[in-house]
Coordinates of C-alpha atoms in Angstrom, one line a residue:
Chain A
M1 CA -35.0 65.6 14.5
K2 CA -34.9 68.5 12.1
T3 CA -38.3 67.8 10.7
S4 CA -39.8 67.4 14.2
E5 CA -38.4 70.9 15.1
A6 CA -39.9 72.3 11.9
E7 CA -43.3 70.8 12.7
Q8 CA -43.2 72.0 16.3
H9 CA -43.3 75.5 14.9
I10 CA -46.7 74.9 13.4
V11 CA -48.0 74.2 16.8
P12 CA -49.1 77.5 18.5
V13 CA -46.2 78.9 20.4
P14 CA -46.7 78.0 24.1
T15 CA -47.8 81.1 26.1
A16 CA -48.7 81.5 29.7
V17 CA -52.1 79.9 28.9
T18 CA -50.8 76.8 27.2
S19 CA -53.7 74.7 26.3
K20 CA -53.5 71.0 27.2
R21 CA -54.3 70.2 23.5
S22 CA -51.3 72.0 22.1
T23 CA -48.9 70.3 24.5
L24 CA -50.4 67.0 23.6
I25 CA -49.9 67.7 19.9
A26 CA -46.3 68.8 20.7
K27 CA -45.7 65.6 22.6
V28 CA -47.1 63.5 19.7
V29 CA -44.8 65.3 17.3
R30 CA -41.8 64.9 19.6
D31 CA -42.5 61.1 20.1
K32 CA -43.6 60.4 16.6
Y33 CA -40.9 57.7 16.0
L34 CA -41.6 56.1 19.3
L35 CA -45.3 56.0 18.5
L36 CA -44.5 54.5 15.1
L37 CA -42.6 51.8 16.9
L38 CA -45.5 51.3 19.3
L39 CA -48.0 50.9 16.4
P40 CA -47.5 47.2 15.3
G41 CA -47.7 46.0 18.9
L42 CA -50.7 48.2 19.7
A43 CA -52.5 47.0 16.6
Y44 CA -51.8 43.4 17.7
F45 CA -53.3 43.9 21.1
L46 CA -56.4 45.7 19.8
L47 CA -57.1 43.2 17.0
F48 CA -56.3 39.9 18.7
K49 CA -56.9 40.7 22.4
Y50 CA -59.5 43.5 22.6
V51 CA -61.7 42.7 19.6
P52 CA -62.2 39.2 21.0
M53 CA -63.1 40.7 24.3
W54 CA -65.9 42.6 22.6
G55 CA -66.7 39.3 20.9
V56 CA -67.7 37.8 24.3
L57 CA -71.0 39.5 23.6
L58 CA -71.6 36.5 21.3
A59 CA -72.5 34.7 24.5
F60 CA -75.7 36.9 24.7
K61 CA -76.6 36.4 21.1
N62 CA -77.8 33.5 18.9
Y63 CA -74.9 33.7 16.4
Q64 CA -75.7 32.8 12.9
P65 CA -72.6 32.6 10.7
Y66 CA -74.4 33.9 7.5
V67 CA -75.9 37.0 9.1
G68 CA -72.7 37.7 11.1
F69 CA -72.1 39.1 14.5
L70 CA -74.1 42.3 14.2
G71 CA -77.1 40.7 12.5
S72 CA -77.5 37.9 15.0
E73 CA -80.4 38.4 17.5
W74 CA -79.9 39.1 21.2
V75 CA -81.1 36.3 23.4
G76 CA -80.1 37.6 26.8
L77 CA -79.0 34.9 29.3
A78 CA -80.5 32.0 27.3
N79 CA -77.1 30.5 26.6
F80 CA -76.1 30.6 30.2
K81 CA -79.4 29.1 31.3
Q82 CA -79.0 26.3 28.9
F83 CA -75.4 25.7 30.2
F84 CA -76.3 25.8 33.9
Q85 CA -79.1 23.3 33.4
D86 CA -76.9 20.9 31.5
P87 CA -75.5 18.1 33.8
V88 CA -72.1 18.7 32.1
F89 CA -72.0 22.0 34.1
F90 CA -71.2 20.3 37.4
Q91 CA -68.9 17.9 35.8
L92 CA -66.8 20.7 34.2
I93 CA -66.7 22.7 37.5
R94 CA -65.6 19.6 39.4
N95 CA -63.0 18.4 36.8
T96 CA -61.5 21.9 36.3
L97 CA -61.3 22.7 40.0
L98 CA -59.9 19.3 40.9
L99 CA -57.2 19.5 38.3
G100 CA -56.3 23.0 39.4
L101 CA -56.2 21.8 43.0
Y102 CA -54.0 18.8 42.2
D103 CA -51.8 21.2 40.4
M104 CA -51.5 23.5 43.3
V105 CA -50.8 20.7 45.8
F106 CA -48.5 18.5 43.8
F107 CA -47.1 20.4 40.9
F108 CA -46.6 23.9 42.3
P109 CA -44.2 23.0 45.2
A110 CA -42.1 20.6 43.0
P111 CA -39.8 23.2 41.4
I112 CA -39.4 25.1 44.7
I113 CA -38.2 21.9 46.5
L114 CA -36.0 21.0 43.6
A115 CA -34.5 24.4 43.4
I116 CA -33.7 24.4 47.2
L117 CA -32.1 20.9 46.8
L118 CA -30.1 22.1 43.8
N119 CA -29.0 25.2 45.8
E120 CA -27.5 22.9 48.4
V121 CA -25.2 21.3 45.9
R122 CA -21.8 22.9 46.2
K123 CA -20.0 21.1 43.4
S124 CA -20.9 23.6 40.7
F125 CA -20.1 21.2 37.8
Y126 CA -22.5 18.6 39.2
K127 CA -25.2 21.3 39.7
R128 CA -24.8 22.5 36.1
F129 CA -24.9 18.9 34.8
I130 CA -28.1 18.1 36.6
Q131 CA -29.6 21.4 35.5
S132 CA -28.9 20.8 31.8
L133 CA -30.6 17.5 32.0
I134 CA -33.7 18.6 33.9
Y135 CA -34.4 21.5 31.5
I136 CA -34.7 19.2 28.5
P137 CA -38.3 18.1 29.0
H138 CA -39.5 21.7 28.8
F139 CA -38.4 21.8 25.1
I140 CA -40.4 18.6 24.3
S141 CA -43.9 19.4 23.0
M142 CA -47.0 18.3 24.8
V143 CA -48.0 16.2 21.8
I144 CA -44.7 14.3 22.2
V145 CA -45.1 14.0 25.9
A146 CA -48.6 12.6 25.4
S147 CA -47.2 10.3 22.7
I148 CA -44.4 9.0 24.9
S149 CA -47.0 8.5 27.7
Y150 CA -49.1 6.4 25.3
L151 CA -46.1 4.3 24.3
L152 CA -45.0 3.7 27.8
L153 CA -48.3 3.2 29.5
T154 CA -50.3 1.2 27.0
T155 CA -51.4 -2.2 28.2
E156 CA -50.3 -3.6 24.8
G157 CA -46.5 -3.8 25.4
G158 CA -45.9 -0.5 27.2
V159 CA -42.7 -0.7 29.3
I160 CA -44.4 0.6 32.5
N161 CA -47.2 -1.9 32.2
E162 CA -44.7 -4.7 31.7
W163 CA -43.1 -3.7 35.0
V164 CA -46.5 -3.4 36.7
L165 CA -47.4 -6.9 35.5
K166 CA -44.2 -8.3 36.9
L167 CA -44.7 -6.5 40.3
F168 CA -48.4 -6.9 40.8
G169 CA -49.4 -9.7 38.5
H170 CA -51.9 -7.7 36.5
K171 CA -51.8 -4.7 34.2
I172 CA -53.2 -1.2 34.9
D173 CA -55.1 0.6 32.2
F174 CA -53.7 4.1 33.0
L175 CA -54.8 5.6 29.7
T176 CA -58.6 4.9 29.9
S177 CA -59.1 4.7 33.6
E178 CA -61.0 7.4 35.5
N179 CA -59.0 6.9 38.7
W180 CA -55.6 7.3 37.0
F181 CA -56.4 10.3 34.8
R182 CA -55.6 13.1 37.3
P183 CA -52.4 11.4 38.7
M184 CA -51.3 10.8 35.1
I185 CA -51.8 14.5 34.0
I186 CA -50.0 15.8 37.1
T187 CA -47.1 13.4 36.6
Q188 CA -46.8 14.6 33.0
S189 CA -46.7 18.2 34.1
I190 CA -44.1 17.6 36.8
W191 CA -42.0 15.7 34.4
K192 CA -42.2 18.4 31.7
E193 CA -42.0 21.6 33.7
M194 CA -40.5 20.9 37.1
G195 CA -36.9 21.4 36.0
W196 CA -37.6 24.5 34.0
G197 CA -39.6 26.0 36.9
T198 CA -36.5 25.9 39.1
I199 CA -34.8 28.7 37.1
I200 CA -36.8 31.5 38.7
F201 CA -36.4 30.1 42.2
L202 CA -32.7 29.5 41.7
A203 CA -32.4 33.2 40.7
A204 CA -34.1 34.2 43.9
L205 CA -31.9 31.9 45.9
A206 CA -28.8 33.3 44.4
G207 CA -29.9 36.7 45.7
V208 CA -29.9 35.6 49.3
D209 CA -27.3 37.4 51.4
Q210 CA -24.6 34.8 52.2
E211 CA -23.6 36.6 55.4
Q212 CA -26.9 35.7 56.9
Y213 CA -26.0 32.0 56.6
E214 CA -22.6 32.6 58.2
A215 CA -24.2 34.4 61.1
A216 CA -26.7 31.6 61.5
I217 CA -23.9 29.0 61.5
V218 CA -22.1 30.9 64.2
D219 CA -25.3 30.8 66.2
G220 CA -25.3 27.1 65.7
A221 CA -28.2 26.7 63.2
N222 CA -28.1 23.4 61.2
R223 CA -29.0 23.2 57.5
F224 CA -32.7 22.7 58.2
R225 CA -32.9 25.7 60.5
Q226 CA -31.1 27.8 57.9
L227 CA -33.6 26.7 55.4
W228 CA -36.5 27.6 57.6
H229 CA -35.3 30.9 59.0
I230 CA -33.3 32.3 56.0
T231 CA -33.9 30.6 52.7
L232 CA -37.7 30.3 52.8
P233 CA -38.4 33.8 54.0
A234 CA -36.0 35.2 51.4
I235 CA -37.7 33.5 48.4
Q236 CA -41.3 34.0 49.8
G237 CA -41.9 37.0 47.6
T238 CA -41.0 35.1 44.4
I239 CA -43.1 32.2 45.5
I240 CA -46.1 34.5 45.9
V241 CA -45.7 36.2 42.6
V242 CA -45.4 32.9 40.8
L243 CA -48.5 31.7 42.7
I244 CA -50.6 34.7 41.7
L245 CA -49.5 34.3 38.0
R246 CA -50.5 30.6 38.2
M247 CA -53.9 31.4 39.7
G248 CA -54.6 33.3 36.4
H249 CA -54.3 30.0 34.6
F250 CA -56.0 27.9 37.3
M251 CA -59.1 27.5 35.1
D252 CA -57.3 26.8 31.8
R253 CA -55.0 24.4 33.5
G254 CA -53.6 21.9 31.1
F255 CA -56.0 22.5 28.2
E256 CA -53.8 21.1 25.4
Q257 CA -52.7 18.3 27.7
V258 CA -56.2 17.2 28.5
L259 CA -57.2 17.5 24.9
L260 CA -54.4 15.1 24.0
M261 CA -55.1 12.6 26.8
I262 CA -58.9 12.6 26.7
N263 CA -60.8 9.6 25.3
P264 CA -64.4 8.3 25.5
L265 CA -63.6 6.2 28.6
N266 CA -62.0 8.9 30.8
R267 CA -64.1 11.8 29.5
P268 CA -66.3 12.0 32.7
V269 CA -63.3 13.0 34.8
A270 CA -61.2 14.5 32.0
E271 CA -63.5 17.1 30.3
V272 CA -62.6 20.6 31.4
F273 CA -64.1 24.0 30.4
D274 CA -61.7 24.6 27.5
T275 CA -62.0 21.1 25.9
Y276 CA -65.7 21.5 26.1
V277 CA -65.6 24.9 24.5
Y278 CA -63.4 23.5 21.8
T279 CA -65.6 20.5 21.0
A280 CA -68.9 22.4 21.2
G281 CA -67.7 25.5 19.5
I282 CA -65.0 24.7 16.9
I283 CA -66.0 21.1 16.1
Q284 CA -69.8 21.3 16.5
G285 CA -70.2 25.0 15.6
A286 CA -72.3 26.1 18.6
F287 CA -70.5 29.4 18.8
S288 CA -72.8 31.4 21.1
Y289 CA -73.3 28.6 23.5
S290 CA -69.6 27.8 23.8
A291 CA -68.8 31.5 24.0
A292 CA -71.1 31.6 27.1
V293 CA -69.2 28.7 28.6
G294 CA -65.9 30.4 27.8
L295 CA -67.0 33.7 29.4
F296 CA -68.2 32.0 32.5
K297 CA -64.8 30.4 32.9
A298 CA -62.9 33.7 32.2
I299 CA -65.0 35.5 34.9
I300 CA -64.1 32.8 37.5
S301 CA -60.4 33.1 36.6
V302 CA -60.5 36.9 37.1
I303 CA -62.1 36.5 40.5
L304 CA -59.4 33.9 41.5
V305 CA -56.6 36.2 40.4
F306 CA -57.9 39.2 42.2
T307 CA -58.7 37.2 45.4
T308 CA -55.2 35.8 45.5
N309 CA -53.7 39.1 44.9
Y310 CA -55.9 40.7 47.6
L311 CA -55.0 38.0 50.1
A312 CA -51.3 38.3 49.3
K313 CA -51.5 42.1 50.0
K314 CA -53.4 41.4 53.2
A315 CA -50.6 39.1 54.3
G316 CA -48.2 41.9 53.8
H317 CA -46.7 41.0 50.4
S318 CA -46.5 43.2 47.4
G319 CA -48.9 41.3 45.0
I320 CA -48.7 42.1 41.3
F321 CA -51.3 44.9 41.0
Chain B
M1 CA -19.9 28.2 54.5
N2 CA -17.4 25.8 52.8
T3 CA -14.8 26.2 55.5
R4 CA -16.6 24.8 58.4
H5 CA -16.4 21.2 59.6
M6 CA -19.3 19.1 58.4
S7 CA -21.2 16.9 60.8
V8 CA -22.1 13.3 60.0
G9 CA -25.7 14.3 59.6
E10 CA -24.8 16.9 57.0
K11 CA -22.7 14.5 55.1
C12 CA -25.6 12.0 55.0
F13 CA -27.9 14.8 53.8
D14 CA -25.4 15.7 51.1
I15 CA -25.1 12.2 49.8
A16 CA -28.8 11.6 49.9
N17 CA -29.3 14.9 48.1
Y18 CA -26.8 14.2 45.3
L19 CA -28.4 10.7 44.8
F20 CA -31.9 12.1 44.8
L21 CA -31.0 14.8 42.2
A22 CA -29.3 12.1 40.0
I23 CA -32.5 10.0 40.1
V24 CA -34.7 13.0 39.2
A25 CA -32.4 13.7 36.2
L26 CA -32.5 10.1 35.2
V27 CA -36.3 9.9 35.3
M28 CA -36.4 12.9 33.1
I29 CA -33.9 11.7 30.5
L30 CA -34.5 7.9 30.4
P31 CA -37.9 7.9 28.7
V32 CA -36.5 10.1 25.9
M33 CA -33.5 7.8 25.5
Y34 CA -35.7 4.7 25.4
I35 CA -37.7 6.3 22.6
V36 CA -34.6 7.1 20.7
A37 CA -33.3 3.5 21.2
G38 CA -36.6 2.1 20.2
S39 CA -36.7 4.0 16.9
F40 CA -33.5 2.1 15.9
A41 CA -34.8 -1.3 17.0
S42 CA -37.1 -3.8 15.4
D43 CA -40.7 -4.2 16.6
L44 CA -39.9 -7.7 17.7
E45 CA -37.2 -6.4 20.1
I46 CA -39.5 -3.7 21.5
G47 CA -42.1 -6.4 22.2
S48 CA -39.7 -8.8 23.7
R49 CA -37.4 -6.7 25.9
S50 CA -39.1 -4.5 28.5
F51 CA -36.5 -1.8 28.5
F52 CA -33.3 -1.1 26.7
L53 CA -31.1 1.8 25.8
I54 CA -29.1 0.1 23.1
P55 CA -30.9 -2.1 20.6
K56 CA -29.4 -5.5 19.8
D57 CA -29.7 -5.1 16.0
I58 CA -29.6 -1.5 15.0
T59 CA -31.9 -0.9 12.0
F60 CA -33.0 2.1 10.1
D61 CA -36.2 0.6 8.8
A62 CA -38.4 2.8 10.8
Y63 CA -36.7 5.9 9.4
K64 CA -36.8 4.5 5.9
F65 CA -40.6 4.0 6.3
V66 CA -41.2 7.4 7.7
F67 CA -39.3 9.1 4.9
K68 CA -40.8 6.8 2.2
D69 CA -43.5 9.2 1.1
N70 CA -43.5 12.9 1.2
T71 CA -46.0 13.4 4.0
L72 CA -43.6 13.7 6.9
P73 CA -40.9 15.6 5.0
R74 CA -43.5 18.1 3.9
S75 CA -44.8 18.6 7.5
L76 CA -41.2 19.1 8.6
V77 CA -40.7 21.8 6.0
V78 CA -43.9 23.4 7.2
S79 CA -42.8 23.3 10.8
V80 CA -39.5 24.9 10.0
F81 CA -41.2 27.6 7.9
I82 CA -43.7 28.4 10.7
T83 CA -41.0 28.4 13.3
V84 CA -38.6 30.7 11.4
G85 CA -41.3 33.0 10.0
G86 CA -43.3 33.1 13.3
T87 CA -40.3 33.8 15.4
L88 CA -39.3 36.8 13.1
V89 CA -42.9 38.1 13.4
N90 CA -42.6 37.7 17.2
L91 CA -39.3 39.5 17.5
F92 CA -40.4 42.4 15.3
F93 CA -43.6 43.0 17.2
T94 CA -42.2 42.3 20.7
F95 CA -39.0 44.4 20.4
T96 CA -40.5 47.4 18.7
M97 CA -43.3 47.7 21.2
A98 CA -41.0 46.9 24.2
Y99 CA -38.6 49.7 23.2
A100 CA -41.4 52.2 22.8
L101 CA -42.8 51.2 26.2
S102 CA -39.3 51.4 27.8
R103 CA -39.0 55.2 27.1
K104 CA -40.7 56.8 30.1
Q105 CA -41.5 60.1 28.5
M106 CA -43.7 58.6 25.7
I107 CA -47.3 59.7 25.9
G108 CA -49.9 57.1 26.7
R109 CA -47.3 54.8 28.0
N110 CA -49.1 53.9 31.3
I111 CA -52.4 53.4 29.5
V112 CA -50.9 51.0 27.1
L113 CA -49.0 49.1 29.8
N114 CA -52.2 48.7 31.9
M115 CA -54.0 47.6 28.8
I116 CA -51.4 44.9 28.2
I117 CA -51.5 43.7 31.8
F118 CA -55.2 43.4 31.6
T119 CA -54.9 40.9 28.8
M120 CA -52.8 38.7 31.0
V121 CA -55.8 38.4 33.4
F122 CA -58.8 38.4 31.0
S123 CA -59.2 37.1 27.5
G124 CA -62.1 36.8 25.1
G125 CA -61.5 33.1 24.8
I126 CA -61.1 30.6 22.1
I127 CA -64.4 31.2 20.2
P128 CA -64.3 35.0 19.8
T129 CA -60.6 34.8 18.8
Y130 CA -61.3 32.1 16.2
L131 CA -64.1 34.3 14.7
V132 CA -61.7 37.3 14.5
V133 CA -59.1 35.2 12.7
K134 CA -61.9 33.9 10.4
S135 CA -63.3 37.3 9.6
L136 CA -59.9 38.6 8.7
G137 CA -59.7 35.8 6.1
L138 CA -56.7 34.2 7.7
L139 CA -58.2 30.7 8.1
N140 CA -56.0 28.1 6.4
T141 CA -53.2 30.5 5.8
Y142 CA -49.9 30.4 7.8
W143 CA -50.6 33.9 9.0
A144 CA -53.2 32.4 11.3
V145 CA -50.6 30.5 13.3
M146 CA -48.2 33.5 13.4
L147 CA -50.2 36.7 13.9
P148 CA -52.6 35.8 16.7
V149 CA -49.6 34.8 18.8
A150 CA -47.3 37.7 17.7
I151 CA -46.7 38.9 21.2
N152 CA -46.5 37.1 24.5
A153 CA -47.4 39.8 27.1
F154 CA -45.0 38.3 29.7
N155 CA -42.0 38.2 27.3
L156 CA -42.8 41.8 26.2
I157 CA -42.7 43.1 29.8
V158 CA -39.4 41.3 30.5
V159 CA -37.8 42.8 27.3
K160 CA -39.2 46.2 28.3
S161 CA -37.6 45.9 31.8
F162 CA -34.3 45.0 30.1
F163 CA -34.4 48.0 27.8
Q164 CA -35.0 50.3 30.8
E165 CA -31.7 49.1 32.3
I166 CA -29.7 50.5 29.3
P167 CA -28.1 53.7 30.5
N168 CA -30.2 56.7 29.4
E169 CA -27.0 58.7 28.7
L170 CA -26.1 56.3 25.9
I171 CA -29.5 56.8 24.2
E172 CA -29.4 60.6 24.7
S173 CA -25.9 60.9 23.2
A174 CA -27.0 59.0 20.2
R175 CA -29.9 61.3 19.9
I176 CA -27.7 64.4 20.1
D177 CA -25.7 62.9 17.2
G178 CA -28.9 63.0 15.1
C179 CA -30.3 59.6 15.6
N180 CA -34.1 59.3 15.8
D181 CA -35.8 56.6 18.0
I182 CA -35.8 54.0 15.2
G183 CA -32.1 54.6 14.7
V184 CA -31.4 54.4 18.4
L185 CA -33.2 51.0 18.6
W186 CA -31.5 49.6 15.5
R187 CA -27.9 50.9 16.1
I188 CA -27.6 51.2 19.9
V189 CA -30.2 49.1 21.7
L190 CA -30.5 46.0 19.6
P191 CA -26.7 45.4 19.4
L192 CA -26.6 45.6 23.2
S193 CA -29.4 43.1 23.5
K194 CA -28.0 40.1 21.7
P195 CA -28.4 37.7 24.7
V196 CA -32.0 38.9 25.2
I197 CA -32.7 38.5 21.5
A198 CA -31.2 35.0 21.5
T199 CA -33.3 34.0 24.6
F200 CA -36.6 35.2 23.3
A201 CA -36.0 33.9 19.8
L202 CA -35.5 30.6 21.5
F203 CA -38.6 30.9 23.6
Y204 CA -40.8 31.9 20.7
A205 CA -39.2 29.3 18.4
V206 CA -39.9 26.5 20.9
A207 CA -43.5 27.7 21.2
H208 CA -43.9 27.7 17.4
W209 CA -42.2 24.3 16.9
N210 CA -44.3 22.7 19.7
D211 CA -47.6 24.4 18.9
F212 CA -50.3 22.0 17.7
F213 CA -53.5 23.7 18.8
N214 CA -53.4 26.8 16.7
A215 CA -52.5 24.7 13.6
L216 CA -55.3 22.3 14.5
I217 CA -58.0 24.9 14.6
Y218 CA -56.8 27.3 11.9
L219 CA -55.3 25.0 9.3
S220 CA -57.9 22.6 8.0
D221 CA -56.0 21.6 4.9
A222 CA -54.0 18.5 5.8
K223 CA -51.2 19.5 3.4
K224 CA -50.5 22.6 5.5
W225 CA -50.1 20.6 8.8
P226 CA -46.9 21.1 10.7
M227 CA -45.1 18.2 12.4
Q228 CA -47.0 18.3 15.7
V229 CA -50.5 18.0 14.2
L230 CA -49.3 15.1 12.0
L231 CA -47.7 13.4 15.1
R232 CA -50.9 13.7 17.1
Q233 CA -52.8 12.3 14.2
I234 CA -50.5 9.3 13.8
V235 CA -49.6 8.4 17.3
L236 CA -52.6 9.5 19.3
M237 CA -55.5 9.2 16.9
A238 CA -54.3 5.9 15.6
T239 CA -55.2 6.8 12.1
G240 CA -53.1 3.8 11.0
A241 CA -51.6 5.0 7.8
L242 CA -49.5 8.0 7.0
E243 CA -52.4 9.2 4.7
M244 CA -53.1 12.4 6.5
G245 CA -56.6 13.5 7.5
T246 CA -58.2 10.4 6.0
Y247 CA -59.4 8.6 9.1
D248 CA -60.4 5.2 8.0
P249 CA -62.3 3.4 10.7
T250 CA -61.9 0.1 9.0
Y251 CA -58.2 0.3 9.3
V252 CA -57.6 0.5 13.0
K253 CA -54.3 -1.2 13.3
P254 CA -51.9 1.5 14.5
P255 CA -48.5 1.9 12.9
D256 CA -45.7 -0.1 14.5
Q257 CA -44.1 1.1 17.7
S258 CA -40.7 1.7 16.2
I259 CA -42.2 3.9 13.5
K260 CA -44.1 5.9 16.1
M261 CA -40.8 6.3 18.0
A262 CA -39.0 7.4 14.9
I263 CA -41.6 10.1 14.2
I264 CA -41.3 11.3 17.8
V265 CA -37.5 11.6 17.4
V266 CA -37.9 13.5 14.1
G267 CA -40.4 15.9 15.7
T268 CA -38.1 16.6 18.7
L269 CA -34.6 16.5 17.4
P270 CA -34.5 19.9 15.6
I271 CA -35.4 21.9 18.6
L272 CA -33.1 19.9 21.0
M273 CA -30.2 20.5 18.6
V274 CA -30.6 24.3 19.0
Y275 CA -30.8 24.0 22.8
P276 CA -27.1 23.6 23.7
F277 CA -26.1 26.6 21.6
I278 CA -28.5 28.9 23.2
Q279 CA -28.4 27.4 26.7
K280 CA -25.8 29.9 28.0
Y281 CA -28.0 32.8 27.0
F282 CA -31.4 31.8 28.3
A283 CA -30.4 31.4 32.0
K284 CA -29.3 35.1 31.7
G285 CA -32.4 36.1 29.8
V286 CA -34.8 34.4 32.3
L287 CA -33.0 36.1 35.2
I288 CA -33.7 39.5 33.8
G289 CA -37.4 38.8 34.3
A290 CA -36.9 36.8 37.4
V291 CA -35.1 39.3 39.5
K292 CA -37.7 41.9 38.7
G293 CA -40.3 39.5 40.1

């Protein structure tokens, strides 16, 4: 503190006409330790988040590794034209949107329903016991979830296929079938994250005013009516915030998961923007082309987030911006 | 609401609800238990019985095979190193920045906050990030799997909100006693934040332990692979042998089921062992963020 006071004297003594500049310097001097603490994080965001944003300009260039980013020539929209003319374009749009949609319809409500059911449990030891079990899959890596799926679903001795054989008389090739790909991915997500997803909703439920329930009971409301008129409206705000945050990841839905479950036989329904960017860019080295694909995807994501946020605000909720 | 008389319908609902939750919990835990059981069983038993939780003849053959050469032990050591080192990097970057952003008087605070929120919506993408890491000369070094993920923006904002809850009087009085901001963070704020540190250390550690994608793209040297990349290679790519990175198309026979199961257990166990110790903290830690919405 002493040094900072000493340095403050160097700054021109504030007069009636204090210039903005001198107060700025005074503030920097006053907050110098805070700014020092800010520095590593700021450097991180600039280097690993903002420099890559500038790097999206690659999409408008023909990147040549040996001449570097600055030396590569501008090609305008050529990369985008090439992408839009590729038949894979519609495939990617369809697969990405359908996976996102399945996600919204089947996966998104799952933790909400589970949290409401858990909240109805009054024996707290039972509630806690169930909770400890359903959180576990969250800590298991996607690679292992995919590995377990392979071991259980394979037609060569997988447990589930043994059961399917007994029940239906034939096996189902879940792993390489186009029809089973999306249900399989969504089931994995629900298995892995449904339990963990309840935490935030249980917190919201814990905040609901208990007197409202008592009043409702006096009025003769049954459990379902209580749910409809008290519980759901009370956690509506949380549901909407989670929904908007999920919309931000609508387009990069399940990237690692798809990358792990994709194979030549299910590729037509499995390939999504990110797996395509990974294969074309990192594996095959078409940096500019795949950067264009990535940028196209990012722009759609941003539009989705802002649209959801706008609609949420229109509907009278707070939104996140 | 516990005192009132329950109708028959409500009792039925309660029973159905308890049963349903038990089934959900079983569905989540049974596959894991089956894999653990299978890792101690012979391949013959896995092939002949469709499902079991206790093997008839318990054998450690699969584990003996897995630890026969040094490939898997080495990747385990790498995973532990990346997890511990990466988590320390995460905590340093996240907590210093979160504290600076929690002090409302700091200049430029709102600009930086908006800058961070923007990164949650828009990102440069895989390719530009890869090229940044490459041009920094980090490819094939462990820094490449630690530095690009040093801060999770969402975690940062939750920690910042937590710091804002600490009474300002406490911080001011420390300052009057001659503490600068670094001292306040170290001596006052961090000791008050143990549950938060434990929670986010766990979150970051889980992310590092389970990460395979960053390692896959940034670490091309197979000797530097962590557990998860090796696991993907062995179980999903059916490389056949434990010789890493040497995909031999002539040798397509995948390793035995029990061996795959043993590798899965080895790759999961360490992180699950930490879980019960930290469980009491993370519910609290998540709530800090959840209540804020």
